[in-house]
PDB file of C-alpha atoms in Angstrom:
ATOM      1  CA  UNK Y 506      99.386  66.406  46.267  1.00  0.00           C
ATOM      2  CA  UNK Y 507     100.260  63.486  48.013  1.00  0.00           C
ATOM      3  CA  UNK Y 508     103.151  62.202  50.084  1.00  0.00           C
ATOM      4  CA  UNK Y 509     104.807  58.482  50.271  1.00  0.00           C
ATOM      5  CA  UNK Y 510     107.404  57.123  52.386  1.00  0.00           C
ATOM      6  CA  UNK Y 511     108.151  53.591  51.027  1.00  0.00           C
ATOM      7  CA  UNK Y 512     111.058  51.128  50.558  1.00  0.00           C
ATOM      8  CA  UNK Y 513     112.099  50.052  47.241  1.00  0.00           C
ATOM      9  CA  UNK Y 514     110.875  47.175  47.759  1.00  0.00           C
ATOM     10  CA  UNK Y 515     107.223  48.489  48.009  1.00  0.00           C
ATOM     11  CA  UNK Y 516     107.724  50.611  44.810  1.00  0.00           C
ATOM     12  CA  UNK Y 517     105.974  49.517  41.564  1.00  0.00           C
ATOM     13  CA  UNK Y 518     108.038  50.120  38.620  1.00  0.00           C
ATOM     14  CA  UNK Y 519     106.134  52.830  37.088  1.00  0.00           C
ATOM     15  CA  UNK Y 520     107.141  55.315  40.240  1.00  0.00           C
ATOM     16  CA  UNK Y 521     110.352  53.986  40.137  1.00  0.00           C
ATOM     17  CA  UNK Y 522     110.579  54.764  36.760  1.00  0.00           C
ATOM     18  CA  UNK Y 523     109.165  58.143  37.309  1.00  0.00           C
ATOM     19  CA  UNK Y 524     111.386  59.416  40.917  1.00  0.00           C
ATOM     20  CA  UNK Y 525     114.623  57.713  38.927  1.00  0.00           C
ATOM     21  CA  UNK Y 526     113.614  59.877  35.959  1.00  0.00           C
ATOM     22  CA  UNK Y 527     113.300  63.184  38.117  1.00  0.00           C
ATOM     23  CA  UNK Y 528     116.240  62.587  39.810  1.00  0.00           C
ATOM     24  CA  UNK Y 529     118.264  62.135  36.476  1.00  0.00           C
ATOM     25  CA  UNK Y 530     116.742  65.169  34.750  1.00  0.00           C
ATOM     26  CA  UNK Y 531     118.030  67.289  37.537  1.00  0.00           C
ATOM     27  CA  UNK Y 532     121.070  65.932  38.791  1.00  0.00           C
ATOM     28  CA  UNK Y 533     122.309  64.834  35.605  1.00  0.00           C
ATOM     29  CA  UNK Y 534     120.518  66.841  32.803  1.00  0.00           C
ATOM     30  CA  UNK Y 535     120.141  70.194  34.186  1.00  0.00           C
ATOM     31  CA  UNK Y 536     123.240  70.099  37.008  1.00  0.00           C
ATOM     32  CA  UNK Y 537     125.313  68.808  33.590  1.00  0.00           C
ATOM     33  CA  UNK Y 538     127.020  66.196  35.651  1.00  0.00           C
ATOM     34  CA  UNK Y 539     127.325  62.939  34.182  1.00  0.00           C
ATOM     35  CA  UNK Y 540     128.124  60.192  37.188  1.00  0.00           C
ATOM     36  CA  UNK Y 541     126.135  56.964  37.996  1.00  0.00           C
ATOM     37  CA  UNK Y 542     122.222  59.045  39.793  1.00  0.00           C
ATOM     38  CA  UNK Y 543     121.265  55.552  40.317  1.00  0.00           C
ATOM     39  CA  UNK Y 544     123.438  53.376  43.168  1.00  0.00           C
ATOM     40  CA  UNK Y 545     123.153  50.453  45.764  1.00  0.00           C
ATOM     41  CA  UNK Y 546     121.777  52.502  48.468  1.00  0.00           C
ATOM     42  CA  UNK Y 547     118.064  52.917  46.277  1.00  0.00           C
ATOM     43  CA  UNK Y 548     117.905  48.876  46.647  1.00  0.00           C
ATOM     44  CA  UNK Y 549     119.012  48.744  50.689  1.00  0.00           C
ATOM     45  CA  UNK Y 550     116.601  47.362  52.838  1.00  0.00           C
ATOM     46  CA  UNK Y 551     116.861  50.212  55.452  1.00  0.00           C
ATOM     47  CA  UNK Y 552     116.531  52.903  52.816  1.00  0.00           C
ATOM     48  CA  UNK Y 553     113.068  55.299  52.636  1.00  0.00           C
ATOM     49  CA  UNK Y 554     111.895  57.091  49.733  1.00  0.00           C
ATOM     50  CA  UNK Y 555     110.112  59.906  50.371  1.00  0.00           C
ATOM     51  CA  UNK Y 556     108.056  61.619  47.154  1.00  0.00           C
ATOM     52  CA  UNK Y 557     105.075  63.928  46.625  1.00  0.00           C
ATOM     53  CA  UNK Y 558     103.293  63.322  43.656  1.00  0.00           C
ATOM     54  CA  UNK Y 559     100.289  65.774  41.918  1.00  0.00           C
ATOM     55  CA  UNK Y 560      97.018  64.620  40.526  1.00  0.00           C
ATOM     56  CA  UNK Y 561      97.887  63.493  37.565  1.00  0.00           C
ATOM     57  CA  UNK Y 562     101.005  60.989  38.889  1.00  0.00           C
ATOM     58  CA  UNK Y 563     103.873  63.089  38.706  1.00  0.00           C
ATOM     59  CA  UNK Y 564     106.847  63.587  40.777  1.00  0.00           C
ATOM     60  CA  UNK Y 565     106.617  66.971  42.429  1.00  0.00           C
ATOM     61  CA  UNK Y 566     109.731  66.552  45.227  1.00  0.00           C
ATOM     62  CA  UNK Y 567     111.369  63.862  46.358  1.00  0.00           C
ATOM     63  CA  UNK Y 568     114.392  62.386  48.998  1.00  0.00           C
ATOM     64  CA  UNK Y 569     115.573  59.691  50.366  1.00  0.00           C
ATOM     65  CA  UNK Y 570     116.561  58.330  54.096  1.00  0.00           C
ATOM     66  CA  UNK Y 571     119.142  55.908  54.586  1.00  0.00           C
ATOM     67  CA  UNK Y 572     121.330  54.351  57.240  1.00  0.00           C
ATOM     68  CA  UNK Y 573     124.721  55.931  56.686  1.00  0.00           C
ATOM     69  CA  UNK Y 574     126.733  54.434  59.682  1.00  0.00           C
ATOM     70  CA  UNK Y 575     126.132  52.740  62.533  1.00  0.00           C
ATOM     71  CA  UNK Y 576     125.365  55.903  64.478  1.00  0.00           C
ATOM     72  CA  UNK Y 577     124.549  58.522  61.253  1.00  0.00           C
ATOM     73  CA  UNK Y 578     121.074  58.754  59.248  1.00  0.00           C
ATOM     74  CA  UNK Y 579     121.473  60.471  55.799  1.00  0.00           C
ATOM     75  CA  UNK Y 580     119.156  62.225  54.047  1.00  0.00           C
ATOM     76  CA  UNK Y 581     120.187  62.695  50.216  1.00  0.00           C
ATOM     77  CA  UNK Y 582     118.827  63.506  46.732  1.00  0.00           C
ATOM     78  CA  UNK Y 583     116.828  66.033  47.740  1.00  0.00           C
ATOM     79  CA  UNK Y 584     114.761  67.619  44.361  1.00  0.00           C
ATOM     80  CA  UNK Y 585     111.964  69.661  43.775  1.00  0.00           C
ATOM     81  CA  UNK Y 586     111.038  69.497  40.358  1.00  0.00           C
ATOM     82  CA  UNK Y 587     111.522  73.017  37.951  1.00  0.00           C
ATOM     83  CA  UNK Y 588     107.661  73.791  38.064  1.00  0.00           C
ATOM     84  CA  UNK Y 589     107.533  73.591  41.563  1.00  0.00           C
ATOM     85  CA  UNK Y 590     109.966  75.551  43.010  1.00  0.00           C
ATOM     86  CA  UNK Y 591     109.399  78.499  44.981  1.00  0.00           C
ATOM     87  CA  UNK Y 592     105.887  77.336  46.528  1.00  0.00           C
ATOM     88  CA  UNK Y 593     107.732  75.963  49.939  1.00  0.00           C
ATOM     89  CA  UNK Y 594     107.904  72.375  49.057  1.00  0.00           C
ATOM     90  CA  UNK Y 595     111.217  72.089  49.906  1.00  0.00           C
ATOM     91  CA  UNK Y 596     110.821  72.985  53.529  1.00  0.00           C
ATOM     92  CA  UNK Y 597     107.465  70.167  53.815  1.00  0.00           C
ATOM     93  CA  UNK Y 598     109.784  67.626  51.965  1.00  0.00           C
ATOM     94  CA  UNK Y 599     112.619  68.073  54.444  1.00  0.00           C
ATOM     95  CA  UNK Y 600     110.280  68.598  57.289  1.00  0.00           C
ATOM     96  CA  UNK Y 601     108.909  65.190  56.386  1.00  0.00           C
ATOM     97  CA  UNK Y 602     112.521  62.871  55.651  1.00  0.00           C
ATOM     98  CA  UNK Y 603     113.514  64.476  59.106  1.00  0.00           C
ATOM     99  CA  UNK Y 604     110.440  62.828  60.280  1.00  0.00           C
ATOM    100  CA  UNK Y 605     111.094  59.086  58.800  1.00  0.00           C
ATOM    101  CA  UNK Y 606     114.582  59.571  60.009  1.00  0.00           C
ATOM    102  CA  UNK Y 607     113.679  60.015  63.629  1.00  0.00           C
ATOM    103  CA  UNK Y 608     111.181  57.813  63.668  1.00  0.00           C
ATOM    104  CA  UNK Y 609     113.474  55.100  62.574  1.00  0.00           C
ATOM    105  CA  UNK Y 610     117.215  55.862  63.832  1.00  0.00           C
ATOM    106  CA  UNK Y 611     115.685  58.091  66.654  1.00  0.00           C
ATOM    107  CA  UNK Y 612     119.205  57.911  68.223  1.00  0.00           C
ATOM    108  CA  UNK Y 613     121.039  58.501  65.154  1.00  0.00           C
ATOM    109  CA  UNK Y 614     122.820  62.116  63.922  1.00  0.00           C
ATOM    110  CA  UNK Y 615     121.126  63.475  60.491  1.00  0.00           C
ATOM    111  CA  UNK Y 616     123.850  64.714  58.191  1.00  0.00           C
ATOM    112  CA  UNK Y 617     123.412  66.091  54.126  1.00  0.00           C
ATOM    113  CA  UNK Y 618     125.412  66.982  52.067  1.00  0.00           C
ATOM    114  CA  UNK Y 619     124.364  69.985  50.604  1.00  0.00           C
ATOM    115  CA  UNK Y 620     125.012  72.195  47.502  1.00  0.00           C
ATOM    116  CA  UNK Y 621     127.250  75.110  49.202  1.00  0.00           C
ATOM    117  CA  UNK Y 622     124.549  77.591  47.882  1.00  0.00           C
ATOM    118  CA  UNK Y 623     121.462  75.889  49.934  1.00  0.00           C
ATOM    119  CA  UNK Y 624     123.274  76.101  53.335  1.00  0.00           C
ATOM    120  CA  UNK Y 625     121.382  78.956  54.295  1.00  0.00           C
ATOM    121  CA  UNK Y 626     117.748  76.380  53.724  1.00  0.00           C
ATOM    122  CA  UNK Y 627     119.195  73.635  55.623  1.00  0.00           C
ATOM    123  CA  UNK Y 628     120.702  76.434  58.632  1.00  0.00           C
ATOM    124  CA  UNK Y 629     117.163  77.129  58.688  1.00  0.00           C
ATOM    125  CA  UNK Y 630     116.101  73.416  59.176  1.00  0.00           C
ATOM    126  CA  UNK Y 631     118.571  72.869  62.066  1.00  0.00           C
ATOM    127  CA  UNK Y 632     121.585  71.959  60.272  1.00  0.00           C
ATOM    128  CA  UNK Y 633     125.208  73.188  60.875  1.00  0.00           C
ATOM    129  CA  UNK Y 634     127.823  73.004  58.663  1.00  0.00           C
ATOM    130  CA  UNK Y 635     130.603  70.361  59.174  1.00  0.00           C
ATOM    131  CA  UNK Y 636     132.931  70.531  56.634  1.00  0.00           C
ATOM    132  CA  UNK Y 637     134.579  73.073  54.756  1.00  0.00           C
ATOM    133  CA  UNK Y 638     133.259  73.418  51.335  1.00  0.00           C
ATOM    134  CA  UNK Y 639     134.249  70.771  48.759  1.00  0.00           C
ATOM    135  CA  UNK Y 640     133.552  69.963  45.141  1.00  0.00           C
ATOM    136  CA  UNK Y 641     131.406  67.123  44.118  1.00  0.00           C
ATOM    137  CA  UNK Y 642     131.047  66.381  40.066  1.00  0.00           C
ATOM    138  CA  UNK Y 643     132.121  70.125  40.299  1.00  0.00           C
ATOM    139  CA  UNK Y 644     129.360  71.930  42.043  1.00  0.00           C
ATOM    140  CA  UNK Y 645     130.720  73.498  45.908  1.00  0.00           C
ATOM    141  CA  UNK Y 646     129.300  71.412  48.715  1.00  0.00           C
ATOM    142  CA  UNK Y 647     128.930  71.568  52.742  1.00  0.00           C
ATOM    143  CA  UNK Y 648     128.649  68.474  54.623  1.00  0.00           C
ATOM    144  CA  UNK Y 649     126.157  69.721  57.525  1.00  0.00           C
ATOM    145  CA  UNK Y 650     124.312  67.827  60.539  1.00  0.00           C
ATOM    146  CA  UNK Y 651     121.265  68.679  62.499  1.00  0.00           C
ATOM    147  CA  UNK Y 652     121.883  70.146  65.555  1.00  0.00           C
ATOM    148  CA  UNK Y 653     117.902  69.806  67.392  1.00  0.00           C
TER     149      UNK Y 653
END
């Protein structure tokens, strides 16, 4: 298994393809909410995409990194895919987009926003909560931000 970091830009359409597909069958398919997955911040300049892929080509986890405000870093669609859960990738993935993030906004906060029932993972990452919880497309969220 295999980690990138690269900007759309530097993404051939096959991966694209592949890390839009993931994303969709997740956040769309198996969260059952229908909204635009795909927006304008996949296509910014500024924004990193940050995958793991297996042997054979396939998406295994993936995030991305973007500049959120002039002073914030995000880090956002955060996915392990179904066969890969529960072997710790989810921990190395965020390990590595808090990483890209510091090495390019090193003076900028890190905030997520993150599905109410993963605070616990990202309180154990650094994160605090900073925002009382809120529905998005109708699953509970927490907006945290790292506190190291």
């Amino acid at each position: 298994m295999k980690c990138y970091v690269k900007k759309f830009s530097d993404l051939d359409t096959l991966t694209f393809f592949k890390l839009a597909k993931a994303r969709v069958d997740i956040f769309v398919v198996e969260q059952e909410c229908a909204y635009p997955e795909l927006d304008d911040v996949d296509i910014l300049e500024e924004t990193r995409h940050i995958y793991y892929l297996d042997s054979d080509g396939e998406v295994v986890a993936y995030s991305r990194c973007y500049q959120k405000t002039s002073q914030v870093t995000a880090i956002g669609r955060v996915i392990i895919t179904e066969p890969n859960r529960g072997k710790g990738l989810a921990s190395k993935l965020m390990k590595e987009s808090l990483s890209v993030c510091k090495h390019l906004w090193p003076d900028y906060k890190v905030q997520l926003s993150a599905q109410t029932h993963l605070t616990p993972f990202y309180e154990s990452l650094g994160f605090k909560a900073i925002s009382d919880t809120y529905l998005e497309d109708g699953i509970p969220h927490t907006d945290m931000e790292l506190t190291q």
